[in-house]
Coordinates of C-alpha atoms and ligand atoms in Angstrom, one line a residue:
X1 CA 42.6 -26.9 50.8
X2 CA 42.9 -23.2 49.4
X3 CA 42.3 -24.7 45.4
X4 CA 39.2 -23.0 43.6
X5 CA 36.4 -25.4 43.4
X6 CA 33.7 -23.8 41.1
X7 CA 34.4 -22.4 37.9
X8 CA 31.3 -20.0 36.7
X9 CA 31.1 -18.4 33.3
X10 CA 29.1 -15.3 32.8
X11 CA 25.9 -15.1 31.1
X12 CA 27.7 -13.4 28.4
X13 CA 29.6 -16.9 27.8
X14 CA 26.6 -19.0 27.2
X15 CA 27.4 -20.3 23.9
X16 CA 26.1 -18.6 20.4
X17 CA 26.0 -22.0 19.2
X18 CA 25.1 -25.1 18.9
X19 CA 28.2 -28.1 17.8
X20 CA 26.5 -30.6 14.8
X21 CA 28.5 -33.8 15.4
X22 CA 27.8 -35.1 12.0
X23 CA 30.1 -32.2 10.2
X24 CA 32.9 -34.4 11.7
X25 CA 31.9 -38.4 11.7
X26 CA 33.9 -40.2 9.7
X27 CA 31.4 -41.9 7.5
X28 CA 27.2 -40.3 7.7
X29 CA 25.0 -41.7 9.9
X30 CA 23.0 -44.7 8.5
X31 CA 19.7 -43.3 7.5
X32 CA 16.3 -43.2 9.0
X33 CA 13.9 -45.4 7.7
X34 CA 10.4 -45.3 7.0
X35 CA 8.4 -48.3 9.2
X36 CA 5.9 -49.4 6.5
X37 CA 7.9 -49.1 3.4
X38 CA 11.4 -48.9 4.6
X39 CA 13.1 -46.7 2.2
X40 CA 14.6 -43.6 4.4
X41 CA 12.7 -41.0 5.5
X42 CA 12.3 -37.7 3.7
X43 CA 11.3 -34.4 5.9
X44 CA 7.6 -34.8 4.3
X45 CA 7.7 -38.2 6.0
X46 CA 8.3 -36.2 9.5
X47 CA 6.5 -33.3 9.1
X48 CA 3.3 -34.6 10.6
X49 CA 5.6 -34.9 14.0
X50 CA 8.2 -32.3 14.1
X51 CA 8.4 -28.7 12.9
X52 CA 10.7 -28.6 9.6
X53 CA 13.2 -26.2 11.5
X54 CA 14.3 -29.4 13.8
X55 CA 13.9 -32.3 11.2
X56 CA 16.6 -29.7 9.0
X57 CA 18.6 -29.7 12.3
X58 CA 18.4 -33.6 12.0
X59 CA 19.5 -34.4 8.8
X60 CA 22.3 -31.1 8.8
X61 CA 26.2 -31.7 8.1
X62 CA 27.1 -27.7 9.2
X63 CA 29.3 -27.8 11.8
X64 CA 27.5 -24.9 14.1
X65 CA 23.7 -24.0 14.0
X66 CA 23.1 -20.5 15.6
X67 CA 21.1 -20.6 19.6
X68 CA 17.8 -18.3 18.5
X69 CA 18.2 -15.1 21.0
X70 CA 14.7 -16.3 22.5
X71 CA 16.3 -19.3 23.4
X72 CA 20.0 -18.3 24.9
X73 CA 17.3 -15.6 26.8
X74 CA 15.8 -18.3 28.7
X75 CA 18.9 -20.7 28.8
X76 CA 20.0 -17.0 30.9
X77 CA 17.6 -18.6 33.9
X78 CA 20.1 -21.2 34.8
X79 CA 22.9 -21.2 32.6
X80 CA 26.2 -21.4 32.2
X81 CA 26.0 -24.2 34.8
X82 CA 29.1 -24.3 37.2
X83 CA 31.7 -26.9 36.7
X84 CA 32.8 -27.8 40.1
X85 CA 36.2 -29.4 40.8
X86 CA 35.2 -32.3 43.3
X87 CA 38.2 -31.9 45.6
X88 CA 36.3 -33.8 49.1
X89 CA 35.1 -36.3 46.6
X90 CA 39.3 -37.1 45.5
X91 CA 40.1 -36.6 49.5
X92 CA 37.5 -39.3 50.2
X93 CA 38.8 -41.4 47.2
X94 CA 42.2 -41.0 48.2
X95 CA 43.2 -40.6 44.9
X96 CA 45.5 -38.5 42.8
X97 CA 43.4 -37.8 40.2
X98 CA 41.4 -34.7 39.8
X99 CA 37.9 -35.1 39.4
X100 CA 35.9 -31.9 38.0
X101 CA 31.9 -32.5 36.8
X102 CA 29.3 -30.2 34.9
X103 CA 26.3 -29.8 37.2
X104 CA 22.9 -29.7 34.9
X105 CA 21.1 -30.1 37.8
X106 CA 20.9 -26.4 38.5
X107 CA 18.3 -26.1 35.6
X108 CA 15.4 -24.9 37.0
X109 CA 13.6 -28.6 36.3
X110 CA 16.3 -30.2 37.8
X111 CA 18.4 -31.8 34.5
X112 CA 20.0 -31.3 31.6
X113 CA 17.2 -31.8 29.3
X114 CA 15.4 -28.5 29.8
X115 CA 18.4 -27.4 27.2
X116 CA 16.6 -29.1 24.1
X117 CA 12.8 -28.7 25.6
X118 CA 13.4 -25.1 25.2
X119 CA 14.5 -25.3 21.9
X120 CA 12.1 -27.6 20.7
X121 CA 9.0 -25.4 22.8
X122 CA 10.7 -22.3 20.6
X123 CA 10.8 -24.2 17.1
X124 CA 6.7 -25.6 17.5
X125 CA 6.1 -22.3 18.4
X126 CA 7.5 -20.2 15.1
X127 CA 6.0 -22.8 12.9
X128 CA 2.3 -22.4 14.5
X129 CA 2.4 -25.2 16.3
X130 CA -0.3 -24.8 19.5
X131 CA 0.8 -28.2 21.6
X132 CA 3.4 -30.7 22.0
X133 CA 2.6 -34.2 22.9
X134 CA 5.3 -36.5 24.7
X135 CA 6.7 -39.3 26.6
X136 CA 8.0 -39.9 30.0
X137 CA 9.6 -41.9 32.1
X138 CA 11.2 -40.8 35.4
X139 CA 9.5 -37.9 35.4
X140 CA 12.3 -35.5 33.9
X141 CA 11.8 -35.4 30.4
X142 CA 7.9 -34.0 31.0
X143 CA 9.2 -31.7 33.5
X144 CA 11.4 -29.8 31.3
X145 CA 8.9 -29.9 28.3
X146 CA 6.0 -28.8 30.5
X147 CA 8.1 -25.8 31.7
X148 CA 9.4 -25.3 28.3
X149 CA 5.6 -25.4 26.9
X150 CA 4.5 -23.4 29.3
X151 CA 7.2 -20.3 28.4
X152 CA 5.7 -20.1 25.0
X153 CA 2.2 -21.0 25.3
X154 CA 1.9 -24.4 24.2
X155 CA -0.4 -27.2 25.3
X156 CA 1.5 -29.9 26.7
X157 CA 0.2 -33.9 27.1
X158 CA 2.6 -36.2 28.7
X159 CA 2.1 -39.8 28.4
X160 CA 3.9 -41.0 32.1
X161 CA 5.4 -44.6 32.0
X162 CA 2.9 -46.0 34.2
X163 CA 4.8 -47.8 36.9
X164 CA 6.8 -44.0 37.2
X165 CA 3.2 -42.1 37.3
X166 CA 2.7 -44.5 40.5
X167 CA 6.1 -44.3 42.2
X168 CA 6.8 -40.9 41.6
X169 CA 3.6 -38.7 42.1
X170 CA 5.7 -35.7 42.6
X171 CA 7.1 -35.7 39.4
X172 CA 3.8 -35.8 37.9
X173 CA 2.5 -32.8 40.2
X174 CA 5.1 -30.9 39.2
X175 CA 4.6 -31.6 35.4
X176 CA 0.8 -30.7 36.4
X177 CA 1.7 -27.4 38.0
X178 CA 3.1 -25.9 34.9
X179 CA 0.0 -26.8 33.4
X180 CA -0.1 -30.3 31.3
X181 CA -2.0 -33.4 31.0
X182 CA -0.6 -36.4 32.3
X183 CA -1.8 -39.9 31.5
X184 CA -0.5 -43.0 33.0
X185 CA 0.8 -45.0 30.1
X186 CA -0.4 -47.3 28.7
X187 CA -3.5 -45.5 28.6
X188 CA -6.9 -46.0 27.4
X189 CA -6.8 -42.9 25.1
X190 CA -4.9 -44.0 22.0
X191 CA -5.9 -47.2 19.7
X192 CA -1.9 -48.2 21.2
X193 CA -2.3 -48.2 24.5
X194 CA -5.8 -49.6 23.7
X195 CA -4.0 -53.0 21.9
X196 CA -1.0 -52.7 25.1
X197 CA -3.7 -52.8 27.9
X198 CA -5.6 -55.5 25.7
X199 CA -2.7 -57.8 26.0
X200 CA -1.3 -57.6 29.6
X201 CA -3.7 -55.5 31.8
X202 CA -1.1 -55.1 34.2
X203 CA 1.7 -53.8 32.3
X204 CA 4.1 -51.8 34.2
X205 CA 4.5 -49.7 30.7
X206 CA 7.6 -48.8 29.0
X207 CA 9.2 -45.7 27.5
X208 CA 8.5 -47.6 24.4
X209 CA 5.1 -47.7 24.5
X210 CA 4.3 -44.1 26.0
X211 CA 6.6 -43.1 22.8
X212 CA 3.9 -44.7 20.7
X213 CA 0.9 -43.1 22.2
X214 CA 2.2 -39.8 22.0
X215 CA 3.5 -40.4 18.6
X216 CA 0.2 -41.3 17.8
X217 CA -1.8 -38.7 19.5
X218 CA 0.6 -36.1 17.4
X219 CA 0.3 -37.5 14.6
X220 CA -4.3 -37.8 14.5
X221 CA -4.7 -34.3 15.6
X222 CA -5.1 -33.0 12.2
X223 CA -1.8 -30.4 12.2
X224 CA -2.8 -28.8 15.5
X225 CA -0.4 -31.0 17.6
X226 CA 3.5 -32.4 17.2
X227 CA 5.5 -34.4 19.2
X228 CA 8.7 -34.0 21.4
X229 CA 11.3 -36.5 21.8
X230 CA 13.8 -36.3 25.0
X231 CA 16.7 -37.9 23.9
X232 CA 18.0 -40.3 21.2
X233 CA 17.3 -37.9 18.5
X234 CA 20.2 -36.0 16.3
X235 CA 19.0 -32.2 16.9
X236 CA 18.2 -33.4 20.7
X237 CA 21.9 -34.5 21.2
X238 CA 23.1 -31.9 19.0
X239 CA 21.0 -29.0 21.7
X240 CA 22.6 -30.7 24.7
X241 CA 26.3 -29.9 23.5
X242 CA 26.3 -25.8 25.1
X243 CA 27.1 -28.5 28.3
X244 CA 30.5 -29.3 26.4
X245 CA 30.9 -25.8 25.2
X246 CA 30.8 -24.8 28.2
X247 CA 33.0 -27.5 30.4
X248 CA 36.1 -26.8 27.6
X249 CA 36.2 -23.0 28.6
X250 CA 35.6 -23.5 32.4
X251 CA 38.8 -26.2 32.3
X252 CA 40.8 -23.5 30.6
X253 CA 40.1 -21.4 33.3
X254 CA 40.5 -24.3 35.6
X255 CA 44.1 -24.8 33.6
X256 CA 43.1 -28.4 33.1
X257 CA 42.2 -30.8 30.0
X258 CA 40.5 -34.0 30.6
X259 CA 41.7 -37.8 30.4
X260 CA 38.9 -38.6 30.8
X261 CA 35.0 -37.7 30.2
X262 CA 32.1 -39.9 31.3
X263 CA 28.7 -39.3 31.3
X264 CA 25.3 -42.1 32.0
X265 CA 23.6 -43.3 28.8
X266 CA 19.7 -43.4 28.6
X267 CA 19.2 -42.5 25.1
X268 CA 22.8 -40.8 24.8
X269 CA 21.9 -37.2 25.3
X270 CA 23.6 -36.0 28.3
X271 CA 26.2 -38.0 27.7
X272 CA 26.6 -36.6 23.9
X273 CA 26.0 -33.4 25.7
X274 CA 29.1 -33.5 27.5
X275 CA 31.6 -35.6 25.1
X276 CA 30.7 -34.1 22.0
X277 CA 32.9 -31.0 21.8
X278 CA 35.7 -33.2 23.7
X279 CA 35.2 -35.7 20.7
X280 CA 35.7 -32.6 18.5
X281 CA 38.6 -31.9 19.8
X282 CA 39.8 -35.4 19.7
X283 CA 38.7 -35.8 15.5
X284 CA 40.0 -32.3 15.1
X285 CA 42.9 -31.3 16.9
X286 CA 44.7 -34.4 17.7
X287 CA 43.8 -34.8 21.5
X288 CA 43.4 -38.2 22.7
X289 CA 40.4 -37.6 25.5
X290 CA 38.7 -41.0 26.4
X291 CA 35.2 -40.9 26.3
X292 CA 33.1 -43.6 28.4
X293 CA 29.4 -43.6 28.2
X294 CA 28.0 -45.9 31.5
X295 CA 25.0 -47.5 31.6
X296 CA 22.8 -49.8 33.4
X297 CA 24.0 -53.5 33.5
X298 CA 19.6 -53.9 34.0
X299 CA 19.6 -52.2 30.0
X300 CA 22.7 -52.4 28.6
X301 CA 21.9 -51.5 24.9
X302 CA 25.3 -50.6 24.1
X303 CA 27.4 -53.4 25.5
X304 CA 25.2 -56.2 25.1
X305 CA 22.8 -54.7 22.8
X306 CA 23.0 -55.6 18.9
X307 CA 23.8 -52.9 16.4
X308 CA 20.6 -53.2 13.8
X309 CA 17.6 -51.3 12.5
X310 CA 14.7 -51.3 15.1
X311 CA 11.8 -49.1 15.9
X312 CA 11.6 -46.4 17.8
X313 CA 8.9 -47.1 19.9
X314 CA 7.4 -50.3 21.3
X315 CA 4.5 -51.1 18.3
X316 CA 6.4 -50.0 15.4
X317 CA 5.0 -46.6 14.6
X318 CA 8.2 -44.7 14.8
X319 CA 10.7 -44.7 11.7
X320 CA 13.4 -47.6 11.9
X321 CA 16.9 -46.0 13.3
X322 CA 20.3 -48.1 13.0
X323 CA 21.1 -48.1 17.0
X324 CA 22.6 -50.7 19.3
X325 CA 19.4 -52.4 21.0
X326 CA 18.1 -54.8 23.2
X327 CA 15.1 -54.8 20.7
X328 CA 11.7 -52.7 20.1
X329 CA 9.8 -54.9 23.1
X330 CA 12.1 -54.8 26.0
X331 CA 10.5 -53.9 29.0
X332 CA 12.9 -52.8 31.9
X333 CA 12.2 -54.7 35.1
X334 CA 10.4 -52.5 37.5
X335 CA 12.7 -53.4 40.3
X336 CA 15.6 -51.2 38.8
X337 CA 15.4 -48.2 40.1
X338 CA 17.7 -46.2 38.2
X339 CA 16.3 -45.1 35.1
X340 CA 18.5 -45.2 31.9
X341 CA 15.4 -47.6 30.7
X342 CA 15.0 -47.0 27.1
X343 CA 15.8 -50.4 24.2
X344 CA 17.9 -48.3 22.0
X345 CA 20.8 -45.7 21.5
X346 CA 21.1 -42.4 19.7
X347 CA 22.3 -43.2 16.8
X348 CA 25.2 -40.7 16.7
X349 CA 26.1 -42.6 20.4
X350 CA 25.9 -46.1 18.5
X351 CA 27.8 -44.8 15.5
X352 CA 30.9 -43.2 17.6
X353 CA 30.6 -46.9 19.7
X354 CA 30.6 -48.9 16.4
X355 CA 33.5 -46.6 15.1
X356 CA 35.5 -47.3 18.4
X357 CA 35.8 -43.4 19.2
X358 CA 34.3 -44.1 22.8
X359 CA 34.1 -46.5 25.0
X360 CA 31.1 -48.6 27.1
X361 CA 30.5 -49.9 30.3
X362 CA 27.5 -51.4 32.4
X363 CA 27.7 -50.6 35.8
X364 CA 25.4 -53.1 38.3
X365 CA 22.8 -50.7 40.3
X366 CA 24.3 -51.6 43.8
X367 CA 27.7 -50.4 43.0
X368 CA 26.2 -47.2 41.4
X369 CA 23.9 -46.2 44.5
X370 CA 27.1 -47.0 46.9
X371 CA 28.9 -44.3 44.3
X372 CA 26.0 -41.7 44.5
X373 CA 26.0 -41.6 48.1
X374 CA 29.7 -41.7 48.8
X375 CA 29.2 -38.4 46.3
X376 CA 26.9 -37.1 48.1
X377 CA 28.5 -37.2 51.2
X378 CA 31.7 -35.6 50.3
X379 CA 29.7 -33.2 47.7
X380 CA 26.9 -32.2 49.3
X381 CA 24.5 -32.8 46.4
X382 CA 21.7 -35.7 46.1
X383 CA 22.9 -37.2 42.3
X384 CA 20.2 -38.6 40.4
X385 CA 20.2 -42.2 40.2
X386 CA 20.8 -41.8 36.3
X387 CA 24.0 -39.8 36.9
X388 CA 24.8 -42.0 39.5
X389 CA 26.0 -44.6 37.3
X390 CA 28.4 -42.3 35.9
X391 CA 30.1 -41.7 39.0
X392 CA 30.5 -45.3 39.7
X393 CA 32.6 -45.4 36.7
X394 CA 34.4 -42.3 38.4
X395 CA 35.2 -44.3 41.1
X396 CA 36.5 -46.7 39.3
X397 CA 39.2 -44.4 37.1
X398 CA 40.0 -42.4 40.4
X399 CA 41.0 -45.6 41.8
X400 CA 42.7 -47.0 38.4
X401 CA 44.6 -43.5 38.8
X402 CA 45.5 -44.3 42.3
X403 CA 47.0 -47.7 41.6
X404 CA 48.9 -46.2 38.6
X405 CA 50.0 -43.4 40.9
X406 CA 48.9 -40.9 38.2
X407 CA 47.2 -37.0 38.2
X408 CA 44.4 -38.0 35.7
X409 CA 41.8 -35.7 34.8
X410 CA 38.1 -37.0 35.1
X411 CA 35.4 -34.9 34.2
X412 CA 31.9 -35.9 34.1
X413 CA 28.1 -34.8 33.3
X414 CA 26.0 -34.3 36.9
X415 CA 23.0 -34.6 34.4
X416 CA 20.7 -34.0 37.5
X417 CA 19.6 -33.6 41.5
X418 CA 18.2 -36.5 42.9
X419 CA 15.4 -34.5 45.0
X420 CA 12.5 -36.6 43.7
X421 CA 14.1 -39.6 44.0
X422 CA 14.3 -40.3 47.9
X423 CA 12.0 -43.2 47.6
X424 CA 15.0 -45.1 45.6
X425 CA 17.5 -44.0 48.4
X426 CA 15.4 -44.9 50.9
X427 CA 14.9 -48.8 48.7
X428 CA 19.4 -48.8 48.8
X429 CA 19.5 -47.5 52.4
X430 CA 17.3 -50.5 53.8
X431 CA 18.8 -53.1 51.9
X432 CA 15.2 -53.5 49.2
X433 CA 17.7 -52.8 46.3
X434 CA 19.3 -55.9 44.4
X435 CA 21.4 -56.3 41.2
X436 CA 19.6 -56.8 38.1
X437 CA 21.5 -58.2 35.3
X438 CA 19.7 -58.7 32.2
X439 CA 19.5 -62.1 30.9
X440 CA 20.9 -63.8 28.0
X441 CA 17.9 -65.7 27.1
X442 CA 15.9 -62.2 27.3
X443 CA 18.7 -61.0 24.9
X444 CA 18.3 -63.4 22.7
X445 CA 14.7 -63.6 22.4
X446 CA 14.8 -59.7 21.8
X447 CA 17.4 -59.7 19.0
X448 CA 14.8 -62.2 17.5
X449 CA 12.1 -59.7 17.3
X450 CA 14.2 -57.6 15.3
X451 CA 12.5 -56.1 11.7
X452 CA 14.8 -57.6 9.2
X453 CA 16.3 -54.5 7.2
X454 CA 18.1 -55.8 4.2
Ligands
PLP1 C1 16.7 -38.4 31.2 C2 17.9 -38.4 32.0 C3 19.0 -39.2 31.7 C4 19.0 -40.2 30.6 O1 18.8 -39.7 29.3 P1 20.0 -39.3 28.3 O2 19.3 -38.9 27.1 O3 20.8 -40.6 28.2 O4 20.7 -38.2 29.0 C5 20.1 -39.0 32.5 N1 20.1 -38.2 33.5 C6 19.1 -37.4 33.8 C7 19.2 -36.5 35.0 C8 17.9 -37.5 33.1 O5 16.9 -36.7 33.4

């Protein structure tokens, strides 16, 4: 074994800017529409939520927006990320095909999404902004924005899907350490979780919901506070793409191009992360790359999901987004343990699906914790359980390369370490772990729920 396995950039590398999908779809995206009068949204419409720096990012068509200095300065902490060529992983496979992944979870809260926290803490803080309200659900997404907060000085509330602020107390710790509020969601301190706990007492909660309690408590605190989405958003994809950016010069040092790129979808931002400048190249310069986004088959929005207008959030406060759903009231069941739990999709993720530039799959959460810690043992590094669905669908191509006796490329996104998430591997290690596949009745009843957009 004398190949090169890692593949660093210098800090000089980290990219100068950011990729805008949207320069390059083939038709716009649908747009955004208002949730009481449903005409689109105009920035005024936003303002009261995001700074007007990131609802210009979300509307742009230029193909490159420029990575403030402040912001490549902290990206220096932990970026470039390596891109490691996972040769004891293709031993164990038995497989011809190379297998090479980004690892995110380097990042100094453990994922990808401190990338677009960053950006997000930066653009609050130029527009006077003192605190950023937000939603979580495994714990990640209020990591990074605490730590991001904390960097420039904001306040920082974090509404923690309940049944998450129970399970995973050191996530929420660690969220506390750098200095924010966390409530368990729903909570009694906005007139949503209010109506939520009024309802069912006992609910588990639901990204959905925490998403409308922080909207909420952005948008009553008179100008003082916005809000911070993790994922799903245009500008929060579009921050995620320096992952692709970088990947496409460490494989030319690596003298490789993909066949493949797969990443998990949640809300489609690591995924886009990674894909994006790979779909660029596909749209642009004639390469043929397939792209596979993997989800959960416990919330499988994109494959068995409906492409429609629904709301962002669970109670309707959010704008209405054209996104493949399970619909606006889907609660995950608390026995998956893998995150990937919101309704919807990014709507640049549900446009490329509609559009047939990538592909789908669901993977079942057995065969995606077997895949984590067959990684894991020939890698070394605990994967996530989000990530881990994304290797399942490794498995699957490195074995599709075997049968086909073919050197495929496979590159995908190591969104993030699985350190705080020992209490899942301890539920698959013992057997407690089953698969979850999401009714069709429950699909059903959702897509009745639907607004109706005409
Ligand atoms: C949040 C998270 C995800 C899912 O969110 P996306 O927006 O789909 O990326 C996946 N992996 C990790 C490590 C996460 O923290």
């Amino acid at each position: 074994m004398t190949e090169t396995t890692r593949f660093n950039l210098p800090q000089s590398e980290i990219p100068r800017a950011w990729y805008n999908v949207q320069a390059d779809l083939p038709r716009p995206l649908p747009p955004v529409l208002h949730p009481a009068t449903r005409q689109p949204v105009g920035p005024d419409d936003l303002a009261p939520l995001f700074p007007m720096a990131l609802i210009m990012q979300e509307v742009s068509r230029e193909r490159y927006i420029e990575i403030p200095d402040e912001v490549r300065e902290i990206y220096k902490l932990w970026r470039p990320t390596p891109l490691i060529r996972a040769r004891r992983l293709e031993l164990a496979l038995d497989t011809p095909a190379h297998i090479y992944f980004k690892y995110e979870g380097v990042s100094p809260s453990g994922s990808h999404k401190l990338n677009t926290a960053v950006a997000q803490a930066y653009y609050n803080k130029q527009e006077g902004v003192q605190a950023l309200t937000t939603e979580t659900g495994a714990g990640q997404w209020g990591t990074a924005l605490s730590q991001a907060c904390n960097f420039f000085g904001l306040e920082c509330t974090v509404y923690m899907v309940k049944v998450s602020y129970e399970q995973k107390p050191y996530r929420r710790v660690m969220i506390q350490s750098f200095g924010a509020q966390v409530y368990a969601s729903p909570s009694d301190t906005t007139q949503a979780g209010r109506a939520i706990l009024e309802q069912s007492p006992d609910s588990t909660g639901s990204l959905g919901i925490a998403i409308s309690e922080a909207v909420e408590a952005a948008a009553t605190s008179g100008g003082r506070s916005k809000y911070a989405l993790g994922s799903v958003l245009n500008h929060v994809l579009m921050h995620q793409t320096v992952i692709g950016e970088e990947a496409l010069k460490q494989l030319e040092m690596a003298g490789e191009y993909p066949d493949v790129v797969i990443g998990c979808a949640g809300g489609g931002s690591n995924f886009a992360g990674l894909a994006l400048p790979f779909l660029r190249q596909n749209l642009t310069e004639g390469r043929k790359t397939r792209i596979i986004a993997v989800e959960p088959e416990a919330c499988p929005s994109l494959t068995r999901g409906r492409y429609a207008y629904d709301y962002g959030d669970a109670i309707g406060l959010a704008p209405l987004v054209k996104m493949y759903t399970l619909g606006h009231e889907f609660v995950p069941p608390p026995l998956h343990a893998g995150g990937l739990r919101y309704h919807g999709m990014a709507s640049i993720v549900s446009e490329l699906y509609d559009q047939k530039l990538i592909e789908a799959v669901a993977v079942p959460q057995l065969e995606s914790f077997d895949a984590a810690v067959r990684f894991l043992r020939a890698e070394g590094i605990v994967p996530g359980p989000e990530p881990s669905h994304a290797i399942a669908q490794v498995v699957r191509e490195a074995q599709a390369a075997k049968e086909a006796g073919e050197k495929r490329v496979i590159l995908f996104n190591l969104s993030g370490h699985g350190y705080f998430d020992m209490s899942a591997y301890e539920a698959f290690l013992s057997g407690k772990l089953d698969n979850y596949r999401f009714p069709e009745a429950a699909v059903d009843s959702a897509m009745a729920q639907l607004p109706v957009v005409d």
